[in-house]
Coordinates of C-alpha atoms in Angstrom, one line a residue:
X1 CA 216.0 37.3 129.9
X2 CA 212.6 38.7 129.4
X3 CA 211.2 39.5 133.2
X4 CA 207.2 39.0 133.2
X5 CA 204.0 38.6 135.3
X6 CA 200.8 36.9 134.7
X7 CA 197.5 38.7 135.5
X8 CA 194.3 36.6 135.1
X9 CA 191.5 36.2 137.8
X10 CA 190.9 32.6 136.4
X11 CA 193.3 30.6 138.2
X12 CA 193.2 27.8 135.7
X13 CA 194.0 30.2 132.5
X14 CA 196.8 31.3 134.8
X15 CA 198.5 28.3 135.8
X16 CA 197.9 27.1 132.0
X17 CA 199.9 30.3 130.8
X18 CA 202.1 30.1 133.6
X19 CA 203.1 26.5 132.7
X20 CA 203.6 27.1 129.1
X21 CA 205.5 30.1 129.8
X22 CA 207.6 28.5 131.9
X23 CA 209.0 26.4 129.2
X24 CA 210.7 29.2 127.4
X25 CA 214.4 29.3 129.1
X26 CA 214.2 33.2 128.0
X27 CA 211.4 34.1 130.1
X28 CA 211.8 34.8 133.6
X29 CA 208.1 34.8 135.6
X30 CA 208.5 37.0 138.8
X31 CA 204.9 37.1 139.7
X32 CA 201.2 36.1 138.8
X33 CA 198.1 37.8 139.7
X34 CA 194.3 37.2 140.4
X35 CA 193.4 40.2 140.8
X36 CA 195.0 43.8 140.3
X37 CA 195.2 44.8 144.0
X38 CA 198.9 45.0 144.5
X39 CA 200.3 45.2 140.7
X40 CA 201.4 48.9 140.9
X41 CA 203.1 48.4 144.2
X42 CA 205.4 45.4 143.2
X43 CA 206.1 47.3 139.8
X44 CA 207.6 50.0 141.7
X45 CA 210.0 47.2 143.2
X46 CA 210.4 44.9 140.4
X47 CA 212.0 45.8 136.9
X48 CA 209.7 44.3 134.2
X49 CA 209.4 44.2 130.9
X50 CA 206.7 42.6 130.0
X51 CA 202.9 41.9 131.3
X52 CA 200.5 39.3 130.1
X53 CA 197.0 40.7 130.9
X54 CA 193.3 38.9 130.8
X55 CA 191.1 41.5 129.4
X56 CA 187.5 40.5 131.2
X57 CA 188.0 39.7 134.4
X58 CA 185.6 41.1 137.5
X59 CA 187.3 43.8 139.3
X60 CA 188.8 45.9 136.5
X61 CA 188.7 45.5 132.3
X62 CA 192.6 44.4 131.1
X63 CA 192.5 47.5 129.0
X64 CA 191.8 49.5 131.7
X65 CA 194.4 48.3 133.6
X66 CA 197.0 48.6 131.0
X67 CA 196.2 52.1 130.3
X68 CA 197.1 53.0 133.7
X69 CA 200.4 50.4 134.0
X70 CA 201.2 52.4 130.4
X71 CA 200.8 55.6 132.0
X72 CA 203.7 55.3 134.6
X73 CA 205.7 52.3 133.1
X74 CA 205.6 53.2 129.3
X75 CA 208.8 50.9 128.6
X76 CA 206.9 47.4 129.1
X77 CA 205.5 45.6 126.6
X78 CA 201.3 44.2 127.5
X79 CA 200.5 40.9 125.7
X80 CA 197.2 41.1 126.1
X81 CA 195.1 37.7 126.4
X82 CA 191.5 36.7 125.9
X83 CA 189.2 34.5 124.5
X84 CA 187.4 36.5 122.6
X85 CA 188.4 39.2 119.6
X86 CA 186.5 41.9 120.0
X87 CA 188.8 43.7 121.8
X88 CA 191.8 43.5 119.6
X89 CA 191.1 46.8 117.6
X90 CA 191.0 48.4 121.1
X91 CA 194.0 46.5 122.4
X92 CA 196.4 47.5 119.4
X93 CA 195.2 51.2 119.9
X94 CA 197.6 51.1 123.3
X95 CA 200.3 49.3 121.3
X96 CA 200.3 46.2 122.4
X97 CA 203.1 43.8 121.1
X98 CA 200.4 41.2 120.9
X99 CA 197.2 39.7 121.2
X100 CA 196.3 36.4 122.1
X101 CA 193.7 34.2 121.8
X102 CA 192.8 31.2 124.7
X103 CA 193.3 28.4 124.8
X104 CA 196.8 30.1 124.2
X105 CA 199.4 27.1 122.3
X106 CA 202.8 26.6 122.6
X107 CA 203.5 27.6 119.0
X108 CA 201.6 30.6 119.1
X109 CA 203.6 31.8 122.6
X110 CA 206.9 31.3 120.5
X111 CA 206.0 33.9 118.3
X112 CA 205.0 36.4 121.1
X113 CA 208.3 35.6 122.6
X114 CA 210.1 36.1 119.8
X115 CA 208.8 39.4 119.2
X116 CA 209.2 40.6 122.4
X117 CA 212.9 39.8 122.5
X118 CA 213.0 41.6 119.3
X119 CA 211.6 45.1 120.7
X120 CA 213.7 44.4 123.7
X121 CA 216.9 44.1 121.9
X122 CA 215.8 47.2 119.6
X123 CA 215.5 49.3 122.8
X124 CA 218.8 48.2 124.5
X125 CA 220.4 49.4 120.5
X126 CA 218.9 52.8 120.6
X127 CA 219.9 53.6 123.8
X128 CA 223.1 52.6 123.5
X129 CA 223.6 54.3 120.3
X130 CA 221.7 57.6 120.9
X131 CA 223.3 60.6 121.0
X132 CA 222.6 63.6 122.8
X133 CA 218.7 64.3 122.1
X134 CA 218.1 67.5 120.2
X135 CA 214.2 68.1 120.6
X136 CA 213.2 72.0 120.1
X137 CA 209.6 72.8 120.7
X138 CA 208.0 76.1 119.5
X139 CA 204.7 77.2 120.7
X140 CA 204.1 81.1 119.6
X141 CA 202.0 81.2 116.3
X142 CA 201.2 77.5 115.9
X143 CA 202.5 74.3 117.7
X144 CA 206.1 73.2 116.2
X145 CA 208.3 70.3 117.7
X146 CA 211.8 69.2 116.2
X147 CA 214.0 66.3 116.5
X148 CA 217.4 66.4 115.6
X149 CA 215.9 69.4 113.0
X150 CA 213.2 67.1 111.2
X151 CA 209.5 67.2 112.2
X152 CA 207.9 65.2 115.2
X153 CA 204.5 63.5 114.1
X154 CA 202.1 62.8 117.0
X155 CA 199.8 59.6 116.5
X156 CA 196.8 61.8 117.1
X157 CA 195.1 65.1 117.3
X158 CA 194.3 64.8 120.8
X159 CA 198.0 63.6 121.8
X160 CA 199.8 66.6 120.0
X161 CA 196.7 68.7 122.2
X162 CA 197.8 67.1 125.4
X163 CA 201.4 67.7 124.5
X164 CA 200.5 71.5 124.1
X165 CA 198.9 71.3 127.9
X166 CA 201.5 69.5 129.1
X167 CA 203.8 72.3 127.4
X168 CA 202.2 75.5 128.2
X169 CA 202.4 74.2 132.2
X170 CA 205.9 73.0 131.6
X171 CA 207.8 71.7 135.0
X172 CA 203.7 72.1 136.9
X173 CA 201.5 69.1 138.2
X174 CA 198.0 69.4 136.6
X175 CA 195.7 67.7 138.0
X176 CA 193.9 64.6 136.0
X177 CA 190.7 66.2 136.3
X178 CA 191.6 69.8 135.1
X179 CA 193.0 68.1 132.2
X180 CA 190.3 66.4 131.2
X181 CA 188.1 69.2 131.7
X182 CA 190.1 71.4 129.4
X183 CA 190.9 69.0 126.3
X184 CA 187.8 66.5 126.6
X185 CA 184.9 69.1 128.0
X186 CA 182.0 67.3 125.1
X187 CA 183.0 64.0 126.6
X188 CA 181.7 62.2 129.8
X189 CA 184.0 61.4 132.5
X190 CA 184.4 58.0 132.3
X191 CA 185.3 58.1 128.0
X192 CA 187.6 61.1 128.9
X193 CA 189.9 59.4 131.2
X194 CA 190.2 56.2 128.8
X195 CA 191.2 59.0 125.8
X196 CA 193.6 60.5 128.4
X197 CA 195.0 57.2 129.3
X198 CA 195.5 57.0 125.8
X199 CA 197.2 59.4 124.4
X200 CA 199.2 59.7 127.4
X201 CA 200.6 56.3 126.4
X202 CA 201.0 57.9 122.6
X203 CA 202.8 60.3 123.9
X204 CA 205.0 58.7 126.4
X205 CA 205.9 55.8 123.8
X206 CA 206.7 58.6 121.2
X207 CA 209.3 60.8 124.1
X208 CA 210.6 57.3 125.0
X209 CA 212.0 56.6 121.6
X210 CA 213.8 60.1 121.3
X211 CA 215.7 59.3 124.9
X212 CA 213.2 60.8 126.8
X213 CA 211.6 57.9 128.9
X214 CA 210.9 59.8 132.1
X215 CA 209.5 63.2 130.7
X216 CA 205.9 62.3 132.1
X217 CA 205.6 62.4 135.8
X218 CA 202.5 61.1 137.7
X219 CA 201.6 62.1 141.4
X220 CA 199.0 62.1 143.0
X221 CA 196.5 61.8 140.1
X222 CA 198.4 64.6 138.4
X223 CA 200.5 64.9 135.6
X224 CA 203.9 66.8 134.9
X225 CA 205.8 67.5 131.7
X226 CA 210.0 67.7 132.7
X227 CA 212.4 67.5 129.7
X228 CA 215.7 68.8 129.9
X229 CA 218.4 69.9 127.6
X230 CA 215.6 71.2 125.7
X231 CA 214.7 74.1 123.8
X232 CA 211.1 75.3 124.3
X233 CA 210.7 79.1 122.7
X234 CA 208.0 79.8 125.5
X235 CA 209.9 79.3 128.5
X236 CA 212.8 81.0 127.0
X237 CA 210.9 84.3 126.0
X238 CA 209.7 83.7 129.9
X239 CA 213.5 83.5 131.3
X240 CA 214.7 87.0 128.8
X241 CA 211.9 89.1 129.6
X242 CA 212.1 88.7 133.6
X243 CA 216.0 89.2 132.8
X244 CA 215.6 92.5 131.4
X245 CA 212.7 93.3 133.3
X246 CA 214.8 92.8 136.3
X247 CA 217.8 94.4 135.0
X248 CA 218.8 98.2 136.3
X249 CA 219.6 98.7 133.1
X250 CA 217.8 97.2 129.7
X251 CA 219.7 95.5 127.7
X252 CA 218.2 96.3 124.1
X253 CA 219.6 93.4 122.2
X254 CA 217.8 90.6 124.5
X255 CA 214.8 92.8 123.9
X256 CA 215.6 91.9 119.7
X257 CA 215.7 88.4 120.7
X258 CA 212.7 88.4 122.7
X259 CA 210.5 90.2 119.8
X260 CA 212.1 87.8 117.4
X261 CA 210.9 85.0 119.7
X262 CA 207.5 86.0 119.6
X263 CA 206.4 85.3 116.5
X264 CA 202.6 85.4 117.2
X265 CA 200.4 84.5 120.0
X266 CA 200.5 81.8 121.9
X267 CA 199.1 78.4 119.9
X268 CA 197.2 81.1 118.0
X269 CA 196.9 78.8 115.0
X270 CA 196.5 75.3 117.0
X271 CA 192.9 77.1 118.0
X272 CA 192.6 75.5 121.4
X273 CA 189.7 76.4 123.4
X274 CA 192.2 76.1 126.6
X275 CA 194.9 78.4 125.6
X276 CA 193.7 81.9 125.6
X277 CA 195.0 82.1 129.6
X278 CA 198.3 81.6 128.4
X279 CA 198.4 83.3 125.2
X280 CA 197.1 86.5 127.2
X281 CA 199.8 85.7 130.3
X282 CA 202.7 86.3 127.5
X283 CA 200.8 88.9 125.5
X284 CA 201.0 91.0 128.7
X285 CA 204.7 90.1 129.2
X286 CA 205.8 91.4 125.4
X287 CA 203.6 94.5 125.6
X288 CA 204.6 95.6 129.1
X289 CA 208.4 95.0 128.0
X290 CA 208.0 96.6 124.6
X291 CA 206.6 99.7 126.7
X292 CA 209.3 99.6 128.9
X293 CA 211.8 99.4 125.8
X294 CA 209.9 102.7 124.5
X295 CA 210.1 104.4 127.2
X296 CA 213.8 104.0 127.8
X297 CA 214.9 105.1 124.2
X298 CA 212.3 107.3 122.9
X299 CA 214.8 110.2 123.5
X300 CA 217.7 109.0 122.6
X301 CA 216.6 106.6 119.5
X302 CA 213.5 107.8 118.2
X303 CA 213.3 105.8 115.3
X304 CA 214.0 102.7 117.4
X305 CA 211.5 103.4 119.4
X306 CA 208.5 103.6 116.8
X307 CA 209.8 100.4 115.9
X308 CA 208.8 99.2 119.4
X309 CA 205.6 100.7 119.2
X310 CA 205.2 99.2 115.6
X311 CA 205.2 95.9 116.9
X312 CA 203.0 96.8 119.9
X313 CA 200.5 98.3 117.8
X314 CA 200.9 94.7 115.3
X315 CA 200.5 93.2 119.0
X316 CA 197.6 94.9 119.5
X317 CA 195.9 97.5 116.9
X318 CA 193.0 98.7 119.0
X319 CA 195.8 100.1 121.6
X320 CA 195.2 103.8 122.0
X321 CA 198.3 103.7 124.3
X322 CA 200.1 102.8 120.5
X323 CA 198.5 104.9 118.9
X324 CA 199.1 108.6 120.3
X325 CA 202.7 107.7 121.1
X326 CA 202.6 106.9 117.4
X327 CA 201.2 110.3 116.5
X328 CA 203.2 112.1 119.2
X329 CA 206.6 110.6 118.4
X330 CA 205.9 111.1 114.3
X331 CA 205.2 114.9 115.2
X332 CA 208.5 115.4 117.4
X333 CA 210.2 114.0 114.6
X334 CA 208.8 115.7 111.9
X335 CA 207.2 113.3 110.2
X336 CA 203.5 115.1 110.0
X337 CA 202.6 113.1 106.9
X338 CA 203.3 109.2 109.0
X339 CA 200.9 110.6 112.0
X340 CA 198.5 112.1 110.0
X341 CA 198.5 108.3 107.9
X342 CA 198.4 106.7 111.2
X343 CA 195.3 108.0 112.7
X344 CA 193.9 107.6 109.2
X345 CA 194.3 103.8 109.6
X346 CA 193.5 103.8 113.2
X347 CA 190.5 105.6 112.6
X348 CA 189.4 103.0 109.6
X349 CA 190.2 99.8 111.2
X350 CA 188.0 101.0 114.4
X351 CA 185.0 101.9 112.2
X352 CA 185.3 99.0 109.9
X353 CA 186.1 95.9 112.7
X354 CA 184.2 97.6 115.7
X355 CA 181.4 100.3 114.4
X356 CA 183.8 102.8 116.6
X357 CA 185.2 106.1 116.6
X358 CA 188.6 106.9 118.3
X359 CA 188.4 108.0 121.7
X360 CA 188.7 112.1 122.7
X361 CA 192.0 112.2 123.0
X362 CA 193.4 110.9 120.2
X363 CA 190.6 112.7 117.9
X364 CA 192.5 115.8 119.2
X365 CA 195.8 115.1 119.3
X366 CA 195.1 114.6 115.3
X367 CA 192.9 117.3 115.2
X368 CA 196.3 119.8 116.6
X369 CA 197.9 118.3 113.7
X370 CA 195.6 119.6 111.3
X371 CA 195.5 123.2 112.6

């Protein structure tokens, strides 16, 4: 039985719809509609699984409407119907499971109906015969998602963007605003929350079909990303680091699988004009625990611990703070040759890059070397 409601302000076109409709035994109408008013509150009452929606009508544009019902309810199916075509490119863009045209016939209903039962059915199948999900999301160096080990393809630039956002504030309601301020700033407001609307509905058709039907929260006006049993590399760098930061005593092996974690900045290659607060919020975290790593086995491991700075320096080649334990921890080992080298470089990349000399300091810790 396919549960429905009708929404059309002309209340001929509905009762016409409504009476045609009712001659399907598979179609079940729970409610029609004039006007949008109380649509949200009855579908938090009613299940439903599908909506056929006017598209002009006075208080609100159909695809309006839809975007929002989509947003929160991304499981029912919109048959959108008008009496004009223009708005079919439009309509298919929120994938619609059909489009008709008024006066609407009998014959052409059948074929809407049979379709729908047909995406219904498919549905019911999948979740009956899904296993466990197996989605794996990596975010350091450039935007990565897995399913069940083979790629995830977002419909659209912006979608895979908005699944970053959504990402990076993983288990945190952001506001509708803020994110249309950081992923459609060139836009006006108006354009930007239709594109949000949109790929909202992109993306919560695309979690839906890999068992994830609720992973998009709304409340008031803000959004939240919550998947579980999932592996996402950021949070889990997040969860080691305060574990050994926390720890009495650090545990040198989650430090390994931290730095093996972290295998770049934060979306560095995805480019996003948003993301530089984030990648410098875990940039911090991997260079104040690769200092705390240092400091902790620079006596006793002293070739472990230029591997530390190693990667600090990698992390960040400007550091001075790298650079003189470098030069200082070569020299107590002997190795005058790798901290002479290593100022060398340092002192190259500075004038090259940044039209700079090294600072005091490490000038003369390279000049003791030379005496």
């Amino acid at each position: 039985m396919i549960r429905t409601i009708i929404v059309d302000d002309e209340e001929l076109s509905l009762l016409a719809l409504k009476k045609k409709l009712s001659a399907f035994p598979d179609v079940k109408i729970i409610r029609s509609y004039t006007t949008h008013e109380n649509i949200f509150k009855d579908l938090k009452n009613e299940s439903i699984d599908a909506i056929f929606l006017d598209i002009e009508m006075k208080d609100i544009n159909g695809i309006e409407l839809a975007q929002e019902i989509l947003t929160s309810y991304p499981s029912i199916q919109i048959v959108f119907v008008s009496g004009h075509t223009n708005y079919a490119v439009n309509a298919f863009e929120l994938d619609s499971i059909d489009y008709l045209l008024k006066p609407v016939t009998a014959k052409r209903l059948e074929k809407t109906i049979i379709r729908m039962q047909k995406h219904i059915k498919s549905q019911h199948g999948s979740e009956l015969n899904k296993t466990k999900p197996s989605l794996n999301i990596y975010c350091f160096g450039e935007l990565h998602v897995y399913f069940d080990e083979k790629p995830l393809r977002f419909k659209t630039a912006k979608s895979k963007e908005l699944f970053a956002f959504l990402t990076a504030n993983m288990g945190k309601y952001v506001h509708r605003d803020i994110i249309i301020e950081k992923i459609w700033p060139e836009h006006d407001y108006k354009n930007a929350k239709t594109y949000l609307h949109t790929s909202l509905s992109y993306l919560r058709k695309t979690l839906s079909e890999l068992g994830f039907s609720d992973a998009i929260c709304f409340l008031n006006q803000s959004y939240c990303l919550l998947l579980d049993s999932v592996y996402v590399d950021a949070e889990e760098l997040k969860k080691l680091a305060n574990d050994v930061l926390n720890s009495k005593v650090l545990d040198h092996k989650t430090i390994q699988s931290v730095i093996e974690i972290y295998k770049g900045a934060f979306l560095e290659l995805n480019a996003y004009e948003w993301v530089y607060e984030y990648s410098e919020t875990y940039q911090v975290t991997i260079l104040h625990l690769l200092i705390e790593a240092y400091m902790d086995i620079k006596y006793k491991d002293p070739l472990k611990a230029l591997s530390y700075l190693k990667i600090y320096q990698k992390i960040e080649p400007y550091s001075e703070y790298a650079v003189l334990n470098l030069i200082q921890t070569f020299t107590e080992i002997g190795w005058r040759s790798e901290a002479i080298r290593t100022y060398q470089s340092y002192e190259k990349l500075l004038e090259e890059e940044m039209s700079l000399s090294p600072a005091p300091q490490v000038r003369d810790l390279y000049n003791m070397l030379l005496d």
